[in-house]
Short mmCIF file of C-alpha atoms and ligand atoms in Angstrom, two decimals:
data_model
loop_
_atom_site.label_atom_id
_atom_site.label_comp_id
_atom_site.label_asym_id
_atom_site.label_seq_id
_atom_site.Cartn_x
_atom_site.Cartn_y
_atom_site.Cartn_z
CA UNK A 611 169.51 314.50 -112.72
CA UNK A 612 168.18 310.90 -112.36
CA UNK A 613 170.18 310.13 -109.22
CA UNK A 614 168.54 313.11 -107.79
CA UNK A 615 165.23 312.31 -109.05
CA UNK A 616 165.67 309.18 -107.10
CA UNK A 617 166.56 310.34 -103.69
CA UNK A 618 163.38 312.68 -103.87
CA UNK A 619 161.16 309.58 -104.94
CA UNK A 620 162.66 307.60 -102.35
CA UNK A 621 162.68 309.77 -99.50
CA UNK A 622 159.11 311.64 -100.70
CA UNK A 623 156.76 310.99 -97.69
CA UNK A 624 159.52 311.31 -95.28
CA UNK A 625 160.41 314.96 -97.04
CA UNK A 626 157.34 315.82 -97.01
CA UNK A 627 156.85 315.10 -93.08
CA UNK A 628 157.21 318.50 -92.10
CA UNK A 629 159.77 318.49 -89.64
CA UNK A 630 161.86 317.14 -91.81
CA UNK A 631 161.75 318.45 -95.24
CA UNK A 632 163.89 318.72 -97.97
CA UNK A 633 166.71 320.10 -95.07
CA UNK A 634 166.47 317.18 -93.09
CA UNK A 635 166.48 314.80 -95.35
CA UNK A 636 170.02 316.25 -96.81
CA UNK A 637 170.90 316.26 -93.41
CA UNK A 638 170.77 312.51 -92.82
CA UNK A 639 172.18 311.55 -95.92
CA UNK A 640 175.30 313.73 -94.01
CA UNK A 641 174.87 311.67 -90.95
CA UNK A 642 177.11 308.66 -89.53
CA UNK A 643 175.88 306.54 -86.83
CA UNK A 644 176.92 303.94 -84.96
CA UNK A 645 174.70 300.83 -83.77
CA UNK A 646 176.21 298.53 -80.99
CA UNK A 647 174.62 295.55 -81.29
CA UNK A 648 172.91 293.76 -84.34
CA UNK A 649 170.07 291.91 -82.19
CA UNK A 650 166.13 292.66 -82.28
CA UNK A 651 166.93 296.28 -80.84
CA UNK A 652 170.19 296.69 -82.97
CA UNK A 653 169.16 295.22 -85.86
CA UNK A 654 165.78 296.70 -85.72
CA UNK A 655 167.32 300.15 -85.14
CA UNK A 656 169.87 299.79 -87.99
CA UNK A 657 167.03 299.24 -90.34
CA UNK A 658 165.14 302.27 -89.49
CA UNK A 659 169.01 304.40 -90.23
CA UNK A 660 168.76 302.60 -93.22
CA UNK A 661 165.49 303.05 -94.68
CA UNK A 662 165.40 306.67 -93.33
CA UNK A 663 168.36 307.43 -95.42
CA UNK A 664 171.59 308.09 -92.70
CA UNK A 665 174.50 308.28 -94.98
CA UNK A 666 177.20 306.09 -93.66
CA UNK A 667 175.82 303.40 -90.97
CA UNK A 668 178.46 301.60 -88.19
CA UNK A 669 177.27 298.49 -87.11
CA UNK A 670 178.87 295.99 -84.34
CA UNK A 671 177.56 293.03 -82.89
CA UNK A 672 179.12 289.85 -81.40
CA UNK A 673 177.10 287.29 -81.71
CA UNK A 674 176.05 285.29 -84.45
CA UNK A 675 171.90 284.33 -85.45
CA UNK A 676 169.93 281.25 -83.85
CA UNK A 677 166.73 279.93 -84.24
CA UNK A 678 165.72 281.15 -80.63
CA UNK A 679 166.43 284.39 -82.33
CA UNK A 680 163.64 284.76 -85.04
CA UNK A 681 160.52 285.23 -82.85
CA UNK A 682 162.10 289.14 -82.59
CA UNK A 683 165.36 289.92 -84.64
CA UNK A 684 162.81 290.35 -87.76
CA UNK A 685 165.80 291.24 -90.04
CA UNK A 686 167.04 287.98 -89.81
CA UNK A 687 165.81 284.69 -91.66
CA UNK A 688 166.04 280.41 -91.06
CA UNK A 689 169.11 280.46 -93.82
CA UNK A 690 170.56 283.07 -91.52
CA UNK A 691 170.32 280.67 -88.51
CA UNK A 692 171.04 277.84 -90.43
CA UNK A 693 174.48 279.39 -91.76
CA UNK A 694 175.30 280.37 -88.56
CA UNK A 695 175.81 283.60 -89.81
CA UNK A 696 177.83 286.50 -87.65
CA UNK A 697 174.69 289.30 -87.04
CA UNK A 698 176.71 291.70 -88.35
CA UNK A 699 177.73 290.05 -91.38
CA UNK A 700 173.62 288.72 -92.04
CA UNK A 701 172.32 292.76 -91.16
CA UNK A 702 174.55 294.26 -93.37
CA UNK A 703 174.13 291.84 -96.52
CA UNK A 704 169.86 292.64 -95.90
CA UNK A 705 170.60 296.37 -95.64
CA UNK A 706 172.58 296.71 -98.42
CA UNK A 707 169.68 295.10 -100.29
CA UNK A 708 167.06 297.91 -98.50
CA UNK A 709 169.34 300.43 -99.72
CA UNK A 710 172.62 300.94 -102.11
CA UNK A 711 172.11 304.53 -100.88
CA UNK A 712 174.24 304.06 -97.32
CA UNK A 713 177.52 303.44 -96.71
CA UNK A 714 177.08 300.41 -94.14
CA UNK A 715 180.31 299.65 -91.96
CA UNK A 716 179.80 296.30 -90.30
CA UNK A 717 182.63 294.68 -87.47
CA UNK A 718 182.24 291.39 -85.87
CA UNK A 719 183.64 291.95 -82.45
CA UNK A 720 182.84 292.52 -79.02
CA UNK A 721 182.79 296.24 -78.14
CA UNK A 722 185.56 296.78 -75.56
CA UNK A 723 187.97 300.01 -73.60
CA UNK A 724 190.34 298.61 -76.59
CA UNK A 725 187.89 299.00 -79.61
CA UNK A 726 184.96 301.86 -78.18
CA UNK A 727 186.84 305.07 -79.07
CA UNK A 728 187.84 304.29 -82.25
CA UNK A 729 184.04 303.29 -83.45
CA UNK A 730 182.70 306.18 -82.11
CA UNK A 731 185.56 307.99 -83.39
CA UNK A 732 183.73 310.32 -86.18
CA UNK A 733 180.20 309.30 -85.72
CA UNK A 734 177.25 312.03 -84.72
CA UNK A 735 175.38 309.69 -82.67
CA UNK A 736 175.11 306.29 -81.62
CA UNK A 737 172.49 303.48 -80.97
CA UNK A 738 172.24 301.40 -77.54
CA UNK A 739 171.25 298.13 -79.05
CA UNK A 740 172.98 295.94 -76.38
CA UNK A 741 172.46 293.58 -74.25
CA UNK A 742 174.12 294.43 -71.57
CA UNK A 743 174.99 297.28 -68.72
CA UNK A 744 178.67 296.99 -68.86
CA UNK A 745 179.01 298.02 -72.54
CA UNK A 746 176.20 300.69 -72.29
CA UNK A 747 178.10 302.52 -69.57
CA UNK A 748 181.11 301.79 -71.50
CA UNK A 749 179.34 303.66 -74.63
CA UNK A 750 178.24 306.16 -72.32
CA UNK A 751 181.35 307.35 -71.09
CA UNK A 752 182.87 307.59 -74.59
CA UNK A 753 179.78 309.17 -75.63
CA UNK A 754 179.85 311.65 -73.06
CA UNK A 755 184.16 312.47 -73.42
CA UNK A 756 183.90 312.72 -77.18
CA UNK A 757 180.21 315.10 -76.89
CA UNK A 758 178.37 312.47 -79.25
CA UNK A 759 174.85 312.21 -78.05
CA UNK A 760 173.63 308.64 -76.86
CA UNK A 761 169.96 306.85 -77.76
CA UNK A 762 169.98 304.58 -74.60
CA UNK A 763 167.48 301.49 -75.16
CA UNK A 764 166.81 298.03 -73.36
CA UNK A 765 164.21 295.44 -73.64
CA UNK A 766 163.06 292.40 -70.95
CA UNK A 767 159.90 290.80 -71.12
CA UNK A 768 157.58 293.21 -72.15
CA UNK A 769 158.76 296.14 -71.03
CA UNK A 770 161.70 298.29 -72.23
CA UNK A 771 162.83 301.43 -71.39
CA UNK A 772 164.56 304.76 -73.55
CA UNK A 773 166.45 308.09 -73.17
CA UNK A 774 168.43 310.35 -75.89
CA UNK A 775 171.24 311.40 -73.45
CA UNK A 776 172.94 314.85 -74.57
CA UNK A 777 176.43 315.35 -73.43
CA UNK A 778 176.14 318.74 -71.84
CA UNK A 779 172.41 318.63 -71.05
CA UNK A 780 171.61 315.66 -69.27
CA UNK A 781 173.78 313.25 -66.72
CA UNK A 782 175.55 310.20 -67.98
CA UNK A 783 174.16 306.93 -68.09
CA UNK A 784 176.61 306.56 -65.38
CA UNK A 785 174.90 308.65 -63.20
CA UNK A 786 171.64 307.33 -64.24
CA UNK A 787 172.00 304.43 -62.98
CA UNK A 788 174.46 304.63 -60.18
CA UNK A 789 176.43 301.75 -61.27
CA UNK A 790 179.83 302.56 -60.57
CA UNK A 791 180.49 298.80 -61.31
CA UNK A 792 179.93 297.78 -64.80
CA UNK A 793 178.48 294.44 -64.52
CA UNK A 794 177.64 293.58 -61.33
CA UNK A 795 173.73 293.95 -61.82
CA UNK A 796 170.86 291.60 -61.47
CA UNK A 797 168.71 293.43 -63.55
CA UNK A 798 166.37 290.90 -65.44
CA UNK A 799 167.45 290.07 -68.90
CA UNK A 800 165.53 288.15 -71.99
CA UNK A 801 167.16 285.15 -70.66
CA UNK A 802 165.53 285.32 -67.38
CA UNK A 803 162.43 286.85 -68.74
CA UNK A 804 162.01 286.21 -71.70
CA UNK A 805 160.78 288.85 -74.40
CA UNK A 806 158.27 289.47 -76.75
CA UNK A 807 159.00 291.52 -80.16
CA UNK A 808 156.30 294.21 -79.67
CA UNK A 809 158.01 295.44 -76.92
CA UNK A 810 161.31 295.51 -78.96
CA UNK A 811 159.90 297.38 -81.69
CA UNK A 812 158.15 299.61 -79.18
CA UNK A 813 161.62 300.52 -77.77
CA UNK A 814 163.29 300.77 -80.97
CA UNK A 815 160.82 302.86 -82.94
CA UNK A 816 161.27 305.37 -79.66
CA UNK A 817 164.63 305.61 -80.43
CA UNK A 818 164.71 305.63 -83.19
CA UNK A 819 162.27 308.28 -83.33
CA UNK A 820 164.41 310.36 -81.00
CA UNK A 821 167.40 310.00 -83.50
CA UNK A 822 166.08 311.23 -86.43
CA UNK A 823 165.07 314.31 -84.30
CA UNK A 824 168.49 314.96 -83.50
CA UNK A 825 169.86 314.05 -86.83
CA UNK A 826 167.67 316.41 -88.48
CA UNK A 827 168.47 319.55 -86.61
CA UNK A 828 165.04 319.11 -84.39
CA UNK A 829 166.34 319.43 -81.32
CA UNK A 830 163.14 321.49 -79.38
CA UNK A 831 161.22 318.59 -80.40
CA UNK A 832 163.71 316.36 -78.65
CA UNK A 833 161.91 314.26 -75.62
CA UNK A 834 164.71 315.00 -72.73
CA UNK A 835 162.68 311.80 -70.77
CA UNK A 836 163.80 308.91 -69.49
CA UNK A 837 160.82 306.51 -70.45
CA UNK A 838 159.39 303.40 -70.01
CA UNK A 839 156.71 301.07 -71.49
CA UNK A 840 155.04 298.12 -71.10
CA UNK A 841 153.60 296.84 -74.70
CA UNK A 842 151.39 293.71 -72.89
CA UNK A 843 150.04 295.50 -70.05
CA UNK A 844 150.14 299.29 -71.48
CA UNK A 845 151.72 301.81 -69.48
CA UNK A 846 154.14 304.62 -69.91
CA UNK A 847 155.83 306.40 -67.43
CA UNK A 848 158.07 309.35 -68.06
CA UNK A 849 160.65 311.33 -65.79
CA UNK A 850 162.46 314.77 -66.92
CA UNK A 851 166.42 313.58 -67.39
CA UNK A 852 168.47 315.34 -64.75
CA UNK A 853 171.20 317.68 -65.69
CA UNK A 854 175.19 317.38 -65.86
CA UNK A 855 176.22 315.94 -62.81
CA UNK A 856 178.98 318.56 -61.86
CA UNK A 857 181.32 316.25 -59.96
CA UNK A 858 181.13 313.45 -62.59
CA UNK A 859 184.05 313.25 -64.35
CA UNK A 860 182.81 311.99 -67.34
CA UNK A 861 179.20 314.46 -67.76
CA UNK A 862 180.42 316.95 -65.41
CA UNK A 863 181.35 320.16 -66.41
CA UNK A 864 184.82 320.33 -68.15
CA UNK A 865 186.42 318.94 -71.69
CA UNK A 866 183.20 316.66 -72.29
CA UNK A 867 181.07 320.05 -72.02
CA UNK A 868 183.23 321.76 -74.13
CA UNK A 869 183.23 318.87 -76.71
CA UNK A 870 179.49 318.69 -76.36
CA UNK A 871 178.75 322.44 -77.05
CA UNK A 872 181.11 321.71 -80.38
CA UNK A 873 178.52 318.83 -80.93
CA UNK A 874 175.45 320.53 -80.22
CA UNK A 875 176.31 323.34 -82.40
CA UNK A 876 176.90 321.05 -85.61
CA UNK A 877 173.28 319.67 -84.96
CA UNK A 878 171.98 322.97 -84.71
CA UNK A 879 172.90 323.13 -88.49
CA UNK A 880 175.88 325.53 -88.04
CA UNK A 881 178.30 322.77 -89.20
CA UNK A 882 175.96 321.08 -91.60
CA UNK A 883 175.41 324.20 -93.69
CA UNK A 884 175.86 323.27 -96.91
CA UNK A 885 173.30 322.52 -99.15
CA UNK A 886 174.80 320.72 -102.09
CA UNK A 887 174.23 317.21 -101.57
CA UNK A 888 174.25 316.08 -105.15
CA UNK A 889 177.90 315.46 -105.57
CA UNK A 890 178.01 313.25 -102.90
CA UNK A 891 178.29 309.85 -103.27
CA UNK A 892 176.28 307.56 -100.63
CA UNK A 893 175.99 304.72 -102.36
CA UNK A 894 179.66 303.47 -101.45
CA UNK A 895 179.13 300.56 -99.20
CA UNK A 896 182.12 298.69 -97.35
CA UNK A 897 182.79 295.61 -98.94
CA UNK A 898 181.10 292.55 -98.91
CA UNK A 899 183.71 290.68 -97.04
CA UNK A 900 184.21 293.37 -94.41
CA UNK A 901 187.93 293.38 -95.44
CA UNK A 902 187.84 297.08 -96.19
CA UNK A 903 191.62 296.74 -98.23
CA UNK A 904 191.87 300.34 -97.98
CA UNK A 905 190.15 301.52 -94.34
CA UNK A 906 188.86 304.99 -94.30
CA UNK A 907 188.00 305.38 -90.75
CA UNK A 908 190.03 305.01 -87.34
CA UNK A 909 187.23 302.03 -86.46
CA UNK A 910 187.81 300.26 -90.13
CA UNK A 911 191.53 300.42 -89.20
CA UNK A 912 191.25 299.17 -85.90
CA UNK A 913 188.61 296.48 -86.50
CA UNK A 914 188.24 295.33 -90.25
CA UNK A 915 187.34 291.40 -90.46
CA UNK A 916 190.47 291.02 -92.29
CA UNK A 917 192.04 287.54 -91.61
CA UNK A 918 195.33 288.66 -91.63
CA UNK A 919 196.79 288.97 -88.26
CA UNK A 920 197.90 292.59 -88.30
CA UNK A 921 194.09 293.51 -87.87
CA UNK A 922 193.13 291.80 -85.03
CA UNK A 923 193.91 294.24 -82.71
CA UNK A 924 190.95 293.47 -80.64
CA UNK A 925 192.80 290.65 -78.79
CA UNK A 926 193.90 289.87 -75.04
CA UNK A 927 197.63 289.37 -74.91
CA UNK A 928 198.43 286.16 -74.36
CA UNK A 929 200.19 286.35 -70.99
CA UNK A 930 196.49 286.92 -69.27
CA UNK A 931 195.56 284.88 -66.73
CA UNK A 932 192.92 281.90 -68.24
CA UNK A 933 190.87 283.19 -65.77
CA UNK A 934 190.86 286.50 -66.92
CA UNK A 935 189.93 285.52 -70.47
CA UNK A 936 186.83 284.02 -69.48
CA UNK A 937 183.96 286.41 -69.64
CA UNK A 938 179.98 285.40 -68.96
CA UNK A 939 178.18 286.81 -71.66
CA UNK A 940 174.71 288.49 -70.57
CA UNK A 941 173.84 285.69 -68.13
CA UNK A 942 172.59 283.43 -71.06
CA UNK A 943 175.36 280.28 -70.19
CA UNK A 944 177.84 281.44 -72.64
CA UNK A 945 181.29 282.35 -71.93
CA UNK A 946 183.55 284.53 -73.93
CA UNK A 947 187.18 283.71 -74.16
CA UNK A 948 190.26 285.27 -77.00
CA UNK A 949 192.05 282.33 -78.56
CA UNK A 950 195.33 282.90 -80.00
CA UNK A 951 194.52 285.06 -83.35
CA UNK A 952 197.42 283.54 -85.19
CA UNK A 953 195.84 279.96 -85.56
CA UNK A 954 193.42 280.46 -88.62
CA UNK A 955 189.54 278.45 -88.85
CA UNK A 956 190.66 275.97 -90.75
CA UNK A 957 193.41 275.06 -88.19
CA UNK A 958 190.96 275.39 -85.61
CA UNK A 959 188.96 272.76 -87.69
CA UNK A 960 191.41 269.91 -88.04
CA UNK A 961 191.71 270.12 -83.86
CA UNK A 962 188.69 270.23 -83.21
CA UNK A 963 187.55 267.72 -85.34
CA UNK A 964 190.69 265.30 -83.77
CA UNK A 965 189.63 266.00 -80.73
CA UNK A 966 186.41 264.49 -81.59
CA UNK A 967 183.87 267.34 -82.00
CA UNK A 968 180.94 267.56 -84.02
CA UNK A 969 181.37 270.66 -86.98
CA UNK A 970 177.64 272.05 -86.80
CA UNK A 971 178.59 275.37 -88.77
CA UNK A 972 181.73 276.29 -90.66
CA UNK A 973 181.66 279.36 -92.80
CA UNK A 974 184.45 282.01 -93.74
CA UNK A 975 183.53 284.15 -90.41
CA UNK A 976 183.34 281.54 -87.18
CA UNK A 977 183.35 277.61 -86.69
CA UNK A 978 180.71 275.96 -84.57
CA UNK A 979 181.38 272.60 -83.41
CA UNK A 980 179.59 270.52 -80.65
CA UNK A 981 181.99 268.83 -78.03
CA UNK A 982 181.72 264.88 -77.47
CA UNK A 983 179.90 265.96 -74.23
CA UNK A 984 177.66 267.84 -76.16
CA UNK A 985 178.41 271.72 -75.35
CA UNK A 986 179.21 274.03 -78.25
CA UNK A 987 182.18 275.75 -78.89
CA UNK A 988 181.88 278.83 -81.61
CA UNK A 989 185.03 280.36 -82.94
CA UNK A 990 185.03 283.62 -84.60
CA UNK A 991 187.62 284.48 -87.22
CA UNK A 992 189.38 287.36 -85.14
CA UNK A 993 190.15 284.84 -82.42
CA UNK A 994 187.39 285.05 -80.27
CA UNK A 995 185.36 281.88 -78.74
CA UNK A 996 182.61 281.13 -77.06
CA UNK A 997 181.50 278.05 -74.98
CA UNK A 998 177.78 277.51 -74.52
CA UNK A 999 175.87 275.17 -72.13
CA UNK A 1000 178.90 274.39 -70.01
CA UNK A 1001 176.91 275.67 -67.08
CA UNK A 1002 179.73 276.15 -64.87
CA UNK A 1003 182.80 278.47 -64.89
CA UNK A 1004 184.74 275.45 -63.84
CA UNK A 1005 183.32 273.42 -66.83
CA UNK A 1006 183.87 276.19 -69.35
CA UNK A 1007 187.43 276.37 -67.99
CA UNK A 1008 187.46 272.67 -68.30
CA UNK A 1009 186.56 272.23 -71.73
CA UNK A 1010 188.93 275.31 -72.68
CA UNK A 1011 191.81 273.20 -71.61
CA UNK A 1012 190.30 270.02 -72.94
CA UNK A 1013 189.66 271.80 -76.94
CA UNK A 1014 191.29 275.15 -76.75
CA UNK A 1015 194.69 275.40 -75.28
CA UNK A 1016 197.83 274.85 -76.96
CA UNK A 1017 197.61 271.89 -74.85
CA UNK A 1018 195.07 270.53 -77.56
CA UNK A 1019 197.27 271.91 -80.29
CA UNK A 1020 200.31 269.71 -79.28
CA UNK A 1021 198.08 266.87 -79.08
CA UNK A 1022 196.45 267.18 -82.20
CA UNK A 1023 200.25 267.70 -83.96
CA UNK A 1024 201.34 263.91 -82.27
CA UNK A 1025 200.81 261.24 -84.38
CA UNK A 1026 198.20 259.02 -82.95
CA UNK A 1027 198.96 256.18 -81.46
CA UNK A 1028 198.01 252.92 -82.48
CA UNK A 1029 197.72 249.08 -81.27
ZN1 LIG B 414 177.83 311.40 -64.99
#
């Protein structure tokens, strides 16, 4: 059969790695994994799914691609930047050109308590490609109640740092850590560091490394280290991962263990025993648009890009607090706000533009538009904005009241005044 001919082609030097095979290689064309985050470790680690043939891949990411970006998000491109494009949206449209073989799932959204469980809903592993603790422990603790192992990875500088995390093995990242508090850590960033791409590839080819161990029913040959490596002045350090914590209630011993033995037992290949992968069809990717008309997962439910506002579930209510809706993003001067989902990008548009902003970017996904005093406000079709350079909380606030509020909206509906 040609199609089959294909995949063997394709996948030849990978089957023919031994610890992989012919088994393992069916095996990942079974596999669904989620990536959270689309930046140089994301996107980097989405690519490697790809190429290395996962069957269905989730992708998430927030953000959308700038120039400062290139130097190290190497799936991305200057028409990328220039576009303005959402990371998700510009990942998925290059992976789908790598390969028609996966089925590539890809949300713009910020990954929250509201959205977490239902991405990692039916995936068998997922891919720390954040930026950021809060959403890592976030990822961790769904990782660790629903028994779906976690490939922890951060970069700074030149130095990064890894662990495969195995509900029922190891501790949570939780515990790992000893943050208790999501968010409140000063721990260096690329924004106060800075970062250089070998050390993101360094990072992401250890995960991703570590994934296709566990995807392919290696488990011996797992790691079971927490690692870390400098790629500029060369050193690796490795420590054995500690065990369950027993009084933690999310790796501790209780559902999550039973949930993770359930887990650990369909990587072992007791699940995955069928060896007919022929009749499968991998090559159905979610469309272009990210509409997904008819969604066939939880996530797609929960989070498809559709416009319409019966899908943009991943909102604040608007009865929060203004305060509450502002959110620093990864210490990099942006702030991260929900708008009202109702009022549509074009709408968003015409106030903006009577309120005397500059439209840099304007595409069907988000609207980019630089206020009179020169700070940029992006708005993302499911409702969410961001305000960069305002320096300030106060100022953010400030120009959220000044563009944002339905303060602006009233003023852009009166007639102007004239003498
Ligand atoms: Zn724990």
């Amino acid at each position: 059969m040609r199609k089959e001919a294909e995949e063997q082609e394709r996948y030849s030097r990978q089957i023919r790695f031994a610890p992989i095979g012919a088994q393992g290689q069916r095996r990942l064309g079974e596999a669904s994994v989620l990536v959270v985050g689309a930046g140089a470790l994301g996107a980097s680690l989405a690519q490697h799914m790809v190429r290395a043939g996962v069957g269905r891949l989730r992708l998430v990411d927030r953000d959308y691609v700038e120039l400062s970006n290139l130097h190290r998000q190497t799936l991305y491109d200057e028409e990328d930047a220039a576009e303005a494009l959402p990371k998700a949206v510009a990942a998925a449209a290059k992976l789908r050109r790598v390969s028609d073989r996966a089925r590539i799932e890809a949300f713009v959204a910020d990954v929250d308590r509201r959205n977490a469980e239902s991405l990692a809903a039916d995936v068998d592993l997922v891919l720390d490609g954040t930026d950021n603790t809060a959403t890592r422990l976030l990822l961790s603790d769904v990782c660790f109640g629903r028994g779906i192992p976690l490939v922890y990875g951060g970069v700074a500088g030149s130095e990064g740092m890894t662990a495969l995390l195995v509900p029922g093995e190891h501790c949570c990242l939780r515990c790992l850590l000893g943050a208790d508090e999501p968010g409140g850590d000063g721990a260096p960033t690329c924004d106060t560091l800075g970062v250089i791409s070998p050390a993101v590839e360094m990072v992401a080819a250890l995960q991703a490394a570590e994934a296709l161990k566990a995807l392919t029913g290696n488990r011996s040959a797992l790691r079971g280290t927490w690692l870390t490596v400098d790629a500029w002045h060369f050193a690796v350090k490795e420590w054995k991962l500690p065990p369950p914590v027993e009084a933690c209630p999310n790796c501790g011993w209780g559902e999550s263990a039973a949930a993770a033995s359930r887990e650990l037992a369909k990587h072992e290949g007791f699940v995955h025993a069928e060896d007919d992968l022929s009749g499968e069809d991998h090559g159905d990717t979610a469309d272009e648009d990210l509409s997904g008309d008819e969604p066939e997962s939880e996530a797609e439910d929960a989070l498809s890009g559709d416009d319409s506002e019966a899908e943009t579930e991943n909102t604040l209510s608007s009865d929060d607090s203004e305060a509450e809706k502002l959110v620093v993003l990864c210490g990099r001067d942006t702030f991260q706000l929900m708008l009202k989902p109702s009022v549509s990008l074009g709408e968003w548009r015409r106030r903006l533009a009577e309120a005397g902003c500059a439209i840099t970017a304007d595409n069907r996904y988000l609207l980019r538009a630089s206020t009179v005093e020169g700070e940029r406000i992006v708005i993302f079709a499911e409702g969410r904005a961001l305000i960069q350079g305002a320096g300030e909380a106060e100022r953010a606030l400030d120009i959220y009241r000044h563009y944002l509020s339905d303060e602006t909206r009233r003023r852009a509906d009166e007639p102007s005044v004239g003498f």
